[in-house]
Amino acid sequence: KQEVTQIPAALSVPEGENLVLNCSFTDSAIYNLQWFRQDPGKGLTSLLLIQSSQREQTSGRLNASLDKSSGRSTLYIAASQPGDSATYLCAVISGTYKYIFGTGTRLKVLA
Amino acid sequence: DGGITQSPKYLFRKEGQNVTLSCEQNLNHDAMYWYRQDPGQGLRLIYYSQIVNDFQKGDIAEGYSVSREKKESFPLTVTSAQKNPTAFYLCASNTQDGLRGPQHFGDGTRLSIL
């Protein structure tokens, strides 16, 4: 059974720092991996989607990498800003076409 | 603009009452999903539908029911059999196989017991 883990559960950093969020999954047979952002009381906003054949995706200050063989993905945020404060979730989709979500990393960027 | 609309934003349920959460999408997506989110936990799948008139149970379907009569709509009913309904409910949609594009989410409905 696929399990997705995100470490750390919470993170506080000063503005301007580069940071890395981690996501690990137990079954490497995935079709894709998606990173989301969730603001308090809101739905999820898709940030980056990495297909299983890809190694990384970039959007602006965000870069996500995928290493299927080791069951890991990282989300790199460059030059963090207070507006980046949110919960970041990763999710994988595998054989049953259902997304399995991690519990998220709650990020706070201090001005 | 295309997107997913969930209503109401807040909902209160009395003991023994069934309540229905609305989810409408205009993204022309075949697949739609309902998730439950509790504090400190990840999203858990309640039901999903990959095509009109067909749906499957997710991991926590007990006490919930759905219908999929139209491509655009996937309402969720929280029945009186669901003894702990207080949670944040999220609706999502995607292409039929979920492989070609990102999953899109609505803004959620927060359900509480009176």
JSON list of C-alpha atoms in Angstrom, two decimals:
[
{"chain": "A", "resi": 1, "resn": "LYS", "atom": "CA", "xyz": [0.00, 0.00, 0.00]},
{"chain": "A", "resi": 2, "resn": "GLN", "atom": "CA", "xyz": [1.39, 3.36, -1.07]},
{"chain": "A", "resi": 3, "resn": "GLU", "atom": "CA", "xyz": [2.29, 5.73, 1.75]},
{"chain": "A", "resi": 4, "resn": "VAL", "atom": "CA", "xyz": [3.50, 9.31, 1.37]},
{"chain": "A", "resi": 5, "resn": "THR", "atom": "CA", "xyz": [5.50, 11.09, 4.06]},
{"chain": "A", "resi": 6, "resn": "GLN", "atom": "CA", "xyz": [6.52, 14.73, 4.29]},
{"chain": "A", "resi": 7, "resn": "ILE", "atom": "CA", "xyz": [9.27, 15.98, 6.55]},
{"chain": "A", "resi": 8, "resn": "PRO", "atom": "CA", "xyz": [9.45, 18.35, 8.32]},
{"chain": "A", "resi": 9, "resn": "ALA", "atom": "CA", "xyz": [5.85, 18.87, 9.44]},
{"chain": "A", "resi": 10, "resn": "ALA", "atom": "CA", "xyz": [6.54, 22.56, 10.06]},
{"chain": "A", "resi": 11, "resn": "LEU", "atom": "CA", "xyz": [9.29, 24.98, 9.12]},
{"chain": "A", "resi": 12, "resn": "SER", "atom": "CA", "xyz": [10.05, 28.63, 9.91]},
{"chain": "A", "resi": 13, "resn": "VAL", "atom": "CA", "xyz": [12.67, 30.51, 7.94]},
{"chain": "A", "resi": 14, "resn": "PRO", "atom": "CA", "xyz": [13.71, 34.15, 7.56]},
{"chain": "A", "resi": 15, "resn": "GLU", "atom": "CA", "xyz": [12.80, 35.94, 4.37]},
{"chain": "A", "resi": 16, "resn": "GLY", "atom": "CA", "xyz": [15.26, 35.46, 1.51]},
{"chain": "A", "resi": 17, "resn": "GLU", "atom": "CA", "xyz": [16.38, 31.99, 2.45]},
{"chain": "A", "resi": 18, "resn": "ASN", "atom": "CA", "xyz": [16.44, 29.14, -0.05]},
{"chain": "A", "resi": 19, "resn": "LEU", "atom": "CA", "xyz": [14.68, 26.08, 1.30]},
{"chain": "A", "resi": 20, "resn": "VAL", "atom": "CA", "xyz": [13.91, 22.46, 0.50]},
{"chain": "A", "resi": 21, "resn": "LEU", "atom": "CA", "xyz": [10.77, 20.52, 1.33]},
{"chain": "A", "resi": 22, "resn": "ASN", "atom": "CA", "xyz": [10.88, 16.74, 1.24]},
{"chain": "A", "resi": 23, "resn": "CYS", "atom": "CA", "xyz": [8.39, 14.11, 0.10]},
{"chain": "A", "resi": 24, "resn": "SER", "atom": "CA", "xyz": [8.96, 10.36, 0.20]},
{"chain": "A", "resi": 25, "resn": "PHE", "atom": "CA", "xyz": [6.79, 7.50, -1.05]},
{"chain": "A", "resi": 26, "resn": "THR", "atom": "CA", "xyz": [6.99, 3.77, -0.45]},
{"chain": "A", "resi": 27, "resn": "ASP", "atom": "CA", "xyz": [6.04, 2.36, -3.88]},
{"chain": "A", "resi": 28, "resn": "SER", "atom": "CA", "xyz": [8.13, 3.60, -6.80]},
{"chain": "A", "resi": 29, "resn": "ALA", "atom": "CA", "xyz": [5.52, 2.51, -9.39]},
{"chain": "A", "resi": 30, "resn": "ILE", "atom": "CA", "xyz": [3.94, 5.93, -9.78]},
{"chain": "A", "resi": 31, "resn": "TYR", "atom": "CA", "xyz": [2.54, 7.70, -12.85]},
{"chain": "A", "resi": 32, "resn": "ASN", "atom": "CA", "xyz": [3.18, 11.20, -11.63]},
{"chain": "A", "resi": 33, "resn": "LEU", "atom": "CA", "xyz": [3.80, 13.34, -8.55]},
{"chain": "A", "resi": 34, "resn": "GLN", "atom": "CA", "xyz": [2.19, 16.66, -7.86]},
{"chain": "A", "resi": 35, "resn": "TRP", "atom": "CA", "xyz": [3.08, 19.48, -5.46]},
{"chain": "A", "resi": 36, "resn": "PHE", "atom": "CA", "xyz": [0.30, 21.67, -4.08]},
{"chain": "A", "resi": 37, "resn": "ARG", "atom": "CA", "xyz": [0.02, 24.77, -1.96]},
{"chain": "A", "resi": 38, "resn": "GLN", "atom": "CA", "xyz": [-2.82, 25.24, 0.53]},
{"chain": "A", "resi": 39, "resn": "ASP", "atom": "CA", "xyz": [-3.60, 28.54, 2.24]},
{"chain": "A", "resi": 40, "resn": "PRO", "atom": "CA", "xyz": [-5.60, 28.45, 5.51]},
{"chain": "A", "resi": 41, "resn": "GLY", "atom": "CA", "xyz": [-9.26, 27.60, 4.93]},
{"chain": "A", "resi": 42, "resn": "LYS", "atom": "CA", "xyz": [-8.76, 27.23, 1.19]},
{"chain": "A", "resi": 43, "resn": "GLY", "atom": "CA", "xyz": [-8.52, 24.49, -1.38]},
{"chain": "A", "resi": 44, "resn": "LEU", "atom": "CA", "xyz": [-5.32, 23.20, -2.94]},
{"chain": "A", "resi": 45, "resn": "THR", "atom": "CA", "xyz": [-3.52, 25.02, -5.74]},
{"chain": "A", "resi": 46, "resn": "SER", "atom": "CA", "xyz": [-1.38, 22.95, -8.07]},
{"chain": "A", "resi": 47, "resn": "LEU", "atom": "CA", "xyz": [2.24, 24.15, -8.21]},
{"chain": "A", "resi": 48, "resn": "LEU", "atom": "CA", "xyz": [4.12, 21.56, -10.22]},
{"chain": "A", "resi": 49, "resn": "LEU", "atom": "CA", "xyz": [3.36, 18.21, -11.84]},
{"chain": "A", "resi": 50, "resn": "ILE", "atom": "CA", "xyz": [6.20, 15.79, -12.58]},
{"chain": "A", "resi": 51, "resn": "GLN", "atom": "CA", "xyz": [5.48, 12.85, -14.86]},
{"chain": "A", "resi": 52, "resn": "SER", "atom": "CA", "xyz": [7.18, 9.56, -13.95]},
{"chain": "A", "resi": 53, "resn": "SER", "atom": "CA", "xyz": [9.52, 9.87, -16.94]},
{"chain": "A", "resi": 54, "resn": "GLN", "atom": "CA", "xyz": [10.71, 13.31, -15.87]},
{"chain": "A", "resi": 55, "resn": "ARG", "atom": "CA", "xyz": [13.40, 14.24, -13.37]},
{"chain": "A", "resi": 56, "resn": "GLU", "atom": "CA", "xyz": [12.35, 17.79, -12.55]},
{"chain": "A", "resi": 57, "resn": "GLN", "atom": "CA", "xyz": [10.00, 20.66, -13.28]},
{"chain": "A", "resi": 58, "resn": "THR", "atom": "CA", "xyz": [10.48, 24.37, -12.76]},
{"chain": "A", "resi": 59, "resn": "SER", "atom": "CA", "xyz": [8.10, 27.29, -12.36]},
{"chain": "A", "resi": 60, "resn": "GLY", "atom": "CA", "xyz": [9.48, 30.65, -11.38]},
{"chain": "A", "resi": 61, "resn": "ARG", "atom": "CA", "xyz": [11.23, 30.34, -8.00]},
{"chain": "A", "resi": 62, "resn": "LEU", "atom": "CA", "xyz": [10.03, 26.75, -7.59]},
{"chain": "A", "resi": 63, "resn": "ASN", "atom": "CA", "xyz": [11.87, 23.63, -8.69]},
{"chain": "A", "resi": 64, "resn": "ALA", "atom": "CA", "xyz": [10.66, 20.10, -8.02]},
{"chain": "A", "resi": 65, "resn": "SER", "atom": "CA", "xyz": [12.76, 17.00, -8.54]},
{"chain": "A", "resi": 66, "resn": "LEU", "atom": "CA", "xyz": [11.76, 13.35, -8.68]},
{"chain": "A", "resi": 67, "resn": "ASP", "atom": "CA", "xyz": [13.87, 10.26, -7.96]},
{"chain": "A", "resi": 68, "resn": "LYS", "atom": "CA", "xyz": [11.56, 7.30, -8.45]},
{"chain": "A", "resi": 69, "resn": "SER", "atom": "CA", "xyz": [14.15, 4.67, -7.60]},
{"chain": "A", "resi": 70, "resn": "SER", "atom": "CA", "xyz": [14.68, 6.10, -4.13]},
{"chain": "A", "resi": 71, "resn": "GLY", "atom": "CA", "xyz": [11.04, 7.11, -3.67]},
{"chain": "A", "resi": 72, "resn": "ARG", "atom": "CA", "xyz": [11.79, 10.78, -3.10]},
{"chain": "A", "resi": 73, "resn": "SER", "atom": "CA", "xyz": [10.84, 14.21, -4.36]},
{"chain": "A", "resi": 74, "resn": "THR", "atom": "CA", "xyz": [12.01, 17.61, -3.24]},
{"chain": "A", "resi": 75, "resn": "LEU", "atom": "CA", "xyz": [10.48, 21.05, -3.70]},
{"chain": "A", "resi": 76, "resn": "TYR", "atom": "CA", "xyz": [13.07, 23.80, -3.79]},
{"chain": "A", "resi": 77, "resn": "ILE", "atom": "CA", "xyz": [11.91, 27.36, -3.11]},
{"chain": "A", "resi": 78, "resn": "ALA", "atom": "CA", "xyz": [14.42, 30.07, -3.96]},
{"chain": "A", "resi": 79, "resn": "ALA", "atom": "CA", "xyz": [14.59, 33.44, -2.20]},
{"chain": "A", "resi": 80, "resn": "SER", "atom": "CA", "xyz": [11.60, 32.77, 0.03]},
{"chain": "A", "resi": 81, "resn": "GLN", "atom": "CA", "xyz": [9.07, 35.54, 0.67]},
{"chain": "A", "resi": 82, "resn": "PRO", "atom": "CA", "xyz": [6.41, 36.02, 3.37]},
{"chain": "A", "resi": 83, "resn": "GLY", "atom": "CA", "xyz": [3.81, 35.36, 0.67]},
{"chain": "A", "resi": 84, "resn": "ASP", "atom": "CA", "xyz": [5.17, 31.83, 0.36]},
{"chain": "A", "resi": 85, "resn": "SER", "atom": "CA", "xyz": [3.81, 31.03, 3.84]},
{"chain": "A", "resi": 86, "resn": "ALA", "atom": "CA", "xyz": [1.34, 28.17, 3.42]},
{"chain": "A", "resi": 87, "resn": "THR", "atom": "CA", "xyz": [1.08, 24.41, 3.75]},
{"chain": "A", "resi": 88, "resn": "TYR", "atom": "CA", "xyz": [2.75, 22.47, 0.96]},
{"chain": "A", "resi": 89, "resn": "LEU", "atom": "CA", "xyz": [1.46, 19.00, 0.08]},
{"chain": "A", "resi": 90, "resn": "CYS", "atom": "CA", "xyz": [2.74, 16.38, -2.28]},
{"chain": "A", "resi": 91, "resn": "ALA", "atom": "CA", "xyz": [0.67, 13.61, -3.82]},
{"chain": "A", "resi": 92, "resn": "VAL", "atom": "CA", "xyz": [1.44, 10.62, -6.01]},
{"chain": "A", "resi": 93, "resn": "ILE", "atom": "CA", "xyz": [-0.82, 8.79, -8.42]},
{"chain": "A", "resi": 94, "resn": "SER", "atom": "CA", "xyz": [-0.24, 5.12, -9.13]},
{"chain": "A", "resi": 95, "resn": "GLY", "atom": "CA", "xyz": [-2.00, 2.08, -10.50]},
{"chain": "A", "resi": 96, "resn": "THR", "atom": "CA", "xyz": [-5.49, 2.79, -9.22]},
{"chain": "A", "resi": 97, "resn": "TYR", "atom": "CA", "xyz": [-5.56, 6.33, -10.66]},
{"chain": "A", "resi": 98, "resn": "LYS", "atom": "CA", "xyz": [-6.08, 7.73, -7.20]},
{"chain": "A", "resi": 99, "resn": "TYR", "atom": "CA", "xyz": [-3.97, 10.38, -5.58]},
{"chain": "A", "resi": 100, "resn": "ILE", "atom": "CA", "xyz": [-2.29, 9.53, -2.27]},
{"chain": "A", "resi": 101, "resn": "PHE", "atom": "CA", "xyz": [-1.45, 12.65, -0.26]},
{"chain": "A", "resi": 102, "resn": "GLY", "atom": "CA", "xyz": [1.20, 13.39, 2.32]},
{"chain": "A", "resi": 103, "resn": "THR", "atom": "CA", "xyz": [0.25, 15.27, 5.48]},
{"chain": "A", "resi": 104, "resn": "GLY", "atom": "CA", "xyz": [2.03, 18.42, 4.35]},
{"chain": "A", "resi": 105, "resn": "THR", "atom": "CA", "xyz": [4.73, 20.81, 5.51]},
{"chain": "A", "resi": 106, "resn": "ARG", "atom": "CA", "xyz": [3.52, 24.02, 7.13]},
{"chain": "A", "resi": 107, "resn": "LEU", "atom": "CA", "xyz": [5.89, 26.80, 6.04]},
{"chain": "A", "resi": 108, "resn": "LYS", "atom": "CA", "xyz": [6.21, 30.20, 7.68]},
{"chain": "A", "resi": 109, "resn": "VAL", "atom": "CA", "xyz": [8.50, 32.79, 6.11]},
{"chain": "A", "resi": 110, "resn": "LEU", "atom": "CA", "xyz": [9.35, 35.56, 8.55]},
{"chain": "A", "resi": 111, "resn": "ALA", "atom": "CA", "xyz": [9.68, 39.15, 7.31]},
{"chain": "B", "resi": 1, "resn": "ASP", "atom": "CA", "xyz": [-12.59, 31.27, -16.24]},
{"chain": "B", "resi": 2, "resn": "GLY", "atom": "CA", "xyz": [-12.71, 27.51, -15.79]},
{"chain": "B", "resi": 3, "resn": "GLY", "atom": "CA", "xyz": [-12.77, 26.10, -12.32]},
{"chain": "B", "resi": 4, "resn": "ILE", "atom": "CA", "xyz": [-14.52, 24.19, -9.58]},
{"chain": "B", "resi": 5, "resn": "THR", "atom": "CA", "xyz": [-17.25, 25.72, -7.45]},
{"chain": "B", "resi": 6, "resn": "GLN", "atom": "CA", "xyz": [-18.14, 24.24, -4.08]},
{"chain": "B", "resi": 7, "resn": "SER", "atom": "CA", "xyz": [-21.12, 25.39, -2.04]},
{"chain": "B", "resi": 8, "resn": "PRO", "atom": "CA", "xyz": [-21.90, 26.25, 0.61]},
{"chain": "B", "resi": 9, "resn": "LYS", "atom": "CA", "xyz": [-18.65, 27.47, 2.15]},
{"chain": "B", "resi": 10, "resn": "TYR", "atom": "CA", "xyz": [-19.89, 26.64, 5.66]},
{"chain": "B", "resi": 11, "resn": "LEU", "atom": "CA", "xyz": [-22.53, 24.06, 6.60]},
{"chain": "B", "resi": 12, "resn": "PHE", "atom": "CA", "xyz": [-24.01, 22.98, 9.91]},
{"chain": "B", "resi": 13, "resn": "ARG", "atom": "CA", "xyz": [-25.64, 19.61, 10.49]},
{"chain": "B", "resi": 14, "resn": "LYS", "atom": "CA", "xyz": [-28.09, 18.62, 13.19]},
{"chain": "B", "resi": 15, "resn": "GLU", "atom": "CA", "xyz": [-28.14, 15.15, 14.73]},
{"chain": "B", "resi": 16, "resn": "GLY", "atom": "CA", "xyz": [-29.87, 12.64, 12.46]},
{"chain": "B", "resi": 17, "resn": "GLN", "atom": "CA", "xyz": [-29.84, 14.97, 9.47]},
{"chain": "B", "resi": 18, "resn": "ASN", "atom": "CA", "xyz": [-28.51, 14.31, 5.98]},
{"chain": "B", "resi": 19, "resn": "VAL", "atom": "CA", "xyz": [-26.76, 17.21, 4.27]},
{"chain": "B", "resi": 20, "resn": "THR", "atom": "CA", "xyz": [-25.59, 17.59, 0.67]},
{"chain": "B", "resi": 21, "resn": "LEU", "atom": "CA", "xyz": [-22.45, 19.40, -0.47]},
{"chain": "B", "resi": 22, "resn": "SER", "atom": "CA", "xyz": [-22.43, 20.76, -4.00]},
{"chain": "B", "resi": 23, "resn": "CYS", "atom": "CA", "xyz": [-19.53, 20.53, -6.47]},
{"chain": "B", "resi": 24, "resn": "GLU", "atom": "CA", "xyz": [-19.71, 21.90, -10.01]},
{"chain": "B", "resi": 25, "resn": "GLN", "atom": "CA", "xyz": [-16.89, 22.11, -12.58]},
{"chain": "B", "resi": 26, "resn": "ASN", "atom": "CA", "xyz": [-16.65, 23.74, -16.01]},
{"chain": "B", "resi": 27, "resn": "LEU", "atom": "CA", "xyz": [-13.26, 22.30, -16.92]},
{"chain": "B", "resi": 28, "resn": "ASN", "atom": "CA", "xyz": [-14.78, 19.55, -19.09]},
{"chain": "B", "resi": 29, "resn": "HIS", "atom": "CA", "xyz": [-13.05, 16.99, -16.86]},
{"chain": "B", "resi": 30, "resn": "ASP", "atom": "CA", "xyz": [-14.29, 13.42, -16.80]},
{"chain": "B", "resi": 31, "resn": "ALA", "atom": "CA", "xyz": [-12.98, 12.49, -13.35]},
{"chain": "B", "resi": 32, "resn": "MET", "atom": "CA", "xyz": [-14.18, 14.05, -10.11]},
{"chain": "B", "resi": 33, "resn": "TYR", "atom": "CA", "xyz": [-13.19, 13.34, -6.50]},
{"chain": "B", "resi": 34, "resn": "TRP", "atom": "CA", "xyz": [-14.31, 14.05, -2.94]},
{"chain": "B", "resi": 35, "resn": "TYR", "atom": "CA", "xyz": [-11.76, 14.29, -0.13]},
{"chain": "B", "resi": 36, "resn": "ARG", "atom": "CA", "xyz": [-12.03, 14.85, 3.58]},
{"chain": "B", "resi": 37, "resn": "GLN", "atom": "CA", "xyz": [-9.35, 16.83, 5.41]},
{"chain": "B", "resi": 38, "resn": "ASP", "atom": "CA", "xyz": [-8.95, 16.72, 9.20]},
{"chain": "B", "resi": 39, "resn": "PRO", "atom": "CA", "xyz": [-6.44, 18.82, 11.18]},
{"chain": "B", "resi": 40, "resn": "GLY", "atom": "CA", "xyz": [-2.96, 17.33, 11.05]},
{"chain": "B", "resi": 41, "resn": "GLN", "atom": "CA", "xyz": [-3.95, 14.71, 8.52]},
{"chain": "B", "resi": 42, "resn": "GLY", "atom": "CA", "xyz": [-3.56, 14.45, 4.79]},
{"chain": "B", "resi": 43, "resn": "LEU", "atom": "CA", "xyz": [-6.48, 14.34, 2.41]},
{"chain": "B", "resi": 44, "resn": "ARG", "atom": "CA", "xyz": [-8.45, 11.11, 2.50]},
{"chain": "B", "resi": 45, "resn": "LEU", "atom": "CA", "xyz": [-10.46, 9.96, -0.49]},
{"chain": "B", "resi": 46, "resn": "ILE", "atom": "CA", "xyz": [-14.19, 9.47, 0.07]},
{"chain": "B", "resi": 47, "resn": "TYR", "atom": "CA", "xyz": [-15.52, 8.74, -3.43]},
{"chain": "B", "resi": 48, "resn": "TYR", "atom": "CA", "xyz": [-14.37, 9.24, -6.99]},
{"chain": "B", "resi": 49, "resn": "SER", "atom": "CA", "xyz": [-15.99, 9.07, -10.40]},
{"chain": "B", "resi": 50, "resn": "GLN", "atom": "CA", "xyz": [-14.17, 8.63, -13.68]},
{"chain": "B", "resi": 51, "resn": "ILE", "atom": "CA", "xyz": [-17.22, 8.95, -15.90]},
{"chain": "B", "resi": 52, "resn": "VAL", "atom": "CA", "xyz": [-20.89, 9.92, -15.77]},
{"chain": "B", "resi": 53, "resn": "ASN", "atom": "CA", "xyz": [-23.17, 7.41, -14.04]},
{"chain": "B", "resi": 54, "resn": "ASP", "atom": "CA", "xyz": [-20.24, 5.57, -12.51]},
{"chain": "B", "resi": 55, "resn": "PHE", "atom": "CA", "xyz": [-18.42, 6.06, -9.20]},
{"chain": "B", "resi": 56, "resn": "GLN", "atom": "CA", "xyz": [-16.24, 4.08, -6.81]},
{"chain": "B", "resi": 57, "resn": "LYS", "atom": "CA", "xyz": [-15.71, 4.10, -3.07]},
{"chain": "B", "resi": 58, "resn": "GLY", "atom": "CA", "xyz": [-12.53, 5.56, -1.74]},
{"chain": "B", "resi": 59, "resn": "ASP", "atom": "CA", "xyz": [-10.83, 4.78, 1.55]},
{"chain": "B", "resi": 60, "resn": "ILE", "atom": "CA", "xyz": [-13.48, 6.27, 3.88]},
{"chain": "B", "resi": 61, "resn": "ALA", "atom": "CA", "xyz": [-16.82, 5.94, 2.06]},
{"chain": "B", "resi": 62, "resn": "GLU", "atom": "CA", "xyz": [-18.90, 4.74, 5.02]},
{"chain": "B", "resi": 63, "resn": "GLY", "atom": "CA", "xyz": [-21.59, 7.27, 5.93]},
{"chain": "B", "resi": 64, "resn": "TYR", "atom": "CA", "xyz": [-21.34, 9.11, 2.61]},
{"chain": "B", "resi": 65, "resn": "SER", "atom": "CA", "xyz": [-23.12, 8.82, -0.73]},
{"chain": "B", "resi": 66, "resn": "VAL", "atom": "CA", "xyz": [-22.64, 10.43, -4.15]},
{"chain": "B", "resi": 67, "resn": "SER", "atom": "CA", "xyz": [-24.25, 10.66, -7.57]},
{"chain": "B", "resi": 68, "resn": "ARG", "atom": "CA", "xyz": [-22.87, 11.53, -10.99]},
{"chain": "B", "resi": 69, "resn": "GLU", "atom": "CA", "xyz": [-25.80, 12.26, -13.30]},
{"chain": "B", "resi": 70, "resn": "LYS", "atom": "CA", "xyz": [-24.05, 15.04, -15.18]},
{"chain": "B", "resi": 71, "resn": "LYS", "atom": "CA", "xyz": [-20.42, 15.49, -16.19]},
{"chain": "B", "resi": 72, "resn": "GLU", "atom": "CA", "xyz": [-20.28, 18.89, -14.48]},
{"chain": "B", "resi": 73, "resn": "SER", "atom": "CA", "xyz": [-21.73, 17.89, -11.13]},
{"chain": "B", "resi": 74, "resn": "PHE", "atom": "CA", "xyz": [-20.70, 15.50, -8.34]},
{"chain": "B", "resi": 75, "resn": "PRO", "atom": "CA", "xyz": [-22.72, 16.16, -5.15]},
{"chain": "B", "resi": 76, "resn": "LEU", "atom": "CA", "xyz": [-21.76, 14.52, -1.86]},
{"chain": "B", "resi": 77, "resn": "THR", "atom": "CA", "xyz": [-24.35, 13.60, 0.77]},
{"chain": "B", "resi": 78, "resn": "VAL", "atom": "CA", "xyz": [-23.18, 13.22, 4.37]},
{"chain": "B", "resi": 79, "resn": "THR", "atom": "CA", "xyz": [-25.70, 10.89, 5.94]},
{"chain": "B", "resi": 80, "resn": "SER", "atom": "CA", "xyz": [-26.72, 10.48, 9.58]},
{"chain": "B", "resi": 81, "resn": "ALA", "atom": "CA", "xyz": [-24.68, 7.27, 9.58]},
{"chain": "B", "resi": 82, "resn": "GLN", "atom": "CA", "xyz": [-21.49, 9.35, 9.51]},
{"chain": "B", "resi": 83, "resn": "LYS", "atom": "CA", "xyz": [-20.94, 9.85, 13.23]},
{"chain": "B", "resi": 84, "resn": "ASN", "atom": "CA", "xyz": [-17.99, 12.21, 13.00]},
{"chain": "B", "resi": 85, "resn": "PRO", "atom": "CA", "xyz": [-18.74, 14.49, 10.04]},
{"chain": "B", "resi": 86, "resn": "THR", "atom": "CA", "xyz": [-16.94, 17.61, 11.27]},
{"chain": "B", "resi": 87, "resn": "ALA", "atom": "CA", "xyz": [-14.20, 18.25, 8.71]},
{"chain": "B", "resi": 88, "resn": "PHE", "atom": "CA", "xyz": [-13.15, 20.27, 5.69]},
{"chain": "B", "resi": 89, "resn": "TYR", "atom": "CA", "xyz": [-14.46, 18.72, 2.45]},
{"chain": "B", "resi": 90, "resn": "LEU", "atom": "CA", "xyz": [-12.68, 19.25, -0.84]},
{"chain": "B", "resi": 91, "resn": "CYS", "atom": "CA", "xyz": [-13.86, 18.45, -4.34]},
{"chain": "B", "resi": 92, "resn": "ALA", "atom": "CA", "xyz": [-11.41, 17.96, -7.19]},
{"chain": "B", "resi": 93, "resn": "SER", "atom": "CA", "xyz": [-11.43, 17.10, -10.89]},
{"chain": "B", "resi": 94, "resn": "ASN", "atom": "CA", "xyz": [-9.02, 15.81, -13.51]},
{"chain": "B", "resi": 95, "resn": "THR", "atom": "CA", "xyz": [-8.81, 14.18, -16.92]},
{"chain": "B", "resi": 96, "resn": "GLN", "atom": "CA", "xyz": [-10.29, 10.68, -16.93]},
{"chain": "B", "resi": 97, "resn": "ASP", "atom": "CA", "xyz": [-7.13, 8.79, -16.21]},
{"chain": "B", "resi": 98, "resn": "GLY", "atom": "CA", "xyz": [-5.62, 11.54, -14.07]},
{"chain": "B", "resi": 99, "resn": "LEU", "atom": "CA", "xyz": [-2.29, 11.14, -15.78]},
{"chain": "B", "resi": 100, "resn": "ARG", "atom": "CA", "xyz": [-2.08, 13.95, -18.26]},
{"chain": "B", "resi": 101, "resn": "GLY", "atom": "CA", "xyz": [-2.61, 17.03, -16.18]},
{"chain": "B", "resi": 102, "resn": "PRO", "atom": "CA", "xyz": [-2.81, 18.45, -12.68]},
{"chain": "B", "resi": 103, "resn": "GLN", "atom": "CA", "xyz": [-5.70, 17.83, -10.34]},
{"chain": "B", "resi": 104, "resn": "HIS", "atom": "CA", "xyz": [-7.80, 20.95, -9.75]},
{"chain": "B", "resi": 105, "resn": "PHE", "atom": "CA", "xyz": [-9.52, 21.74, -6.46]},
{"chain": "B", "resi": 106, "resn": "GLY", "atom": "CA", "xyz": [-12.46, 23.81, -5.26]},
{"chain": "B", "resi": 107, "resn": "ASP", "atom": "CA", "xyz": [-12.26, 26.09, -2.22]},
{"chain": "B", "resi": 108, "resn": "GLY", "atom": "CA", "xyz": [-13.87, 23.57, 0.10]},
{"chain": "B", "resi": 109, "resn": "THR", "atom": "CA", "xyz": [-16.88, 23.28, 2.41]},
{"chain": "B", "resi": 110, "resn": "ARG", "atom": "CA", "xyz": [-16.41, 23.29, 6.17]},
{"chain": "B", "resi": 111, "resn": "LEU", "atom": "CA", "xyz": [-19.00, 21.08, 7.87]},
{"chain": "B", "resi": 112, "resn": "SER", "atom": "CA", "xyz": [-19.75, 21.30, 11.59]},
{"chain": "B", "resi": 113, "resn": "ILE", "atom": "CA", "xyz": [-22.23, 19.64, 13.93]},
{"chain": "B", "resi": 114, "resn": "LEU", "atom": "CA", "xyz": [-24.77, 21.82, 15.74]}
]
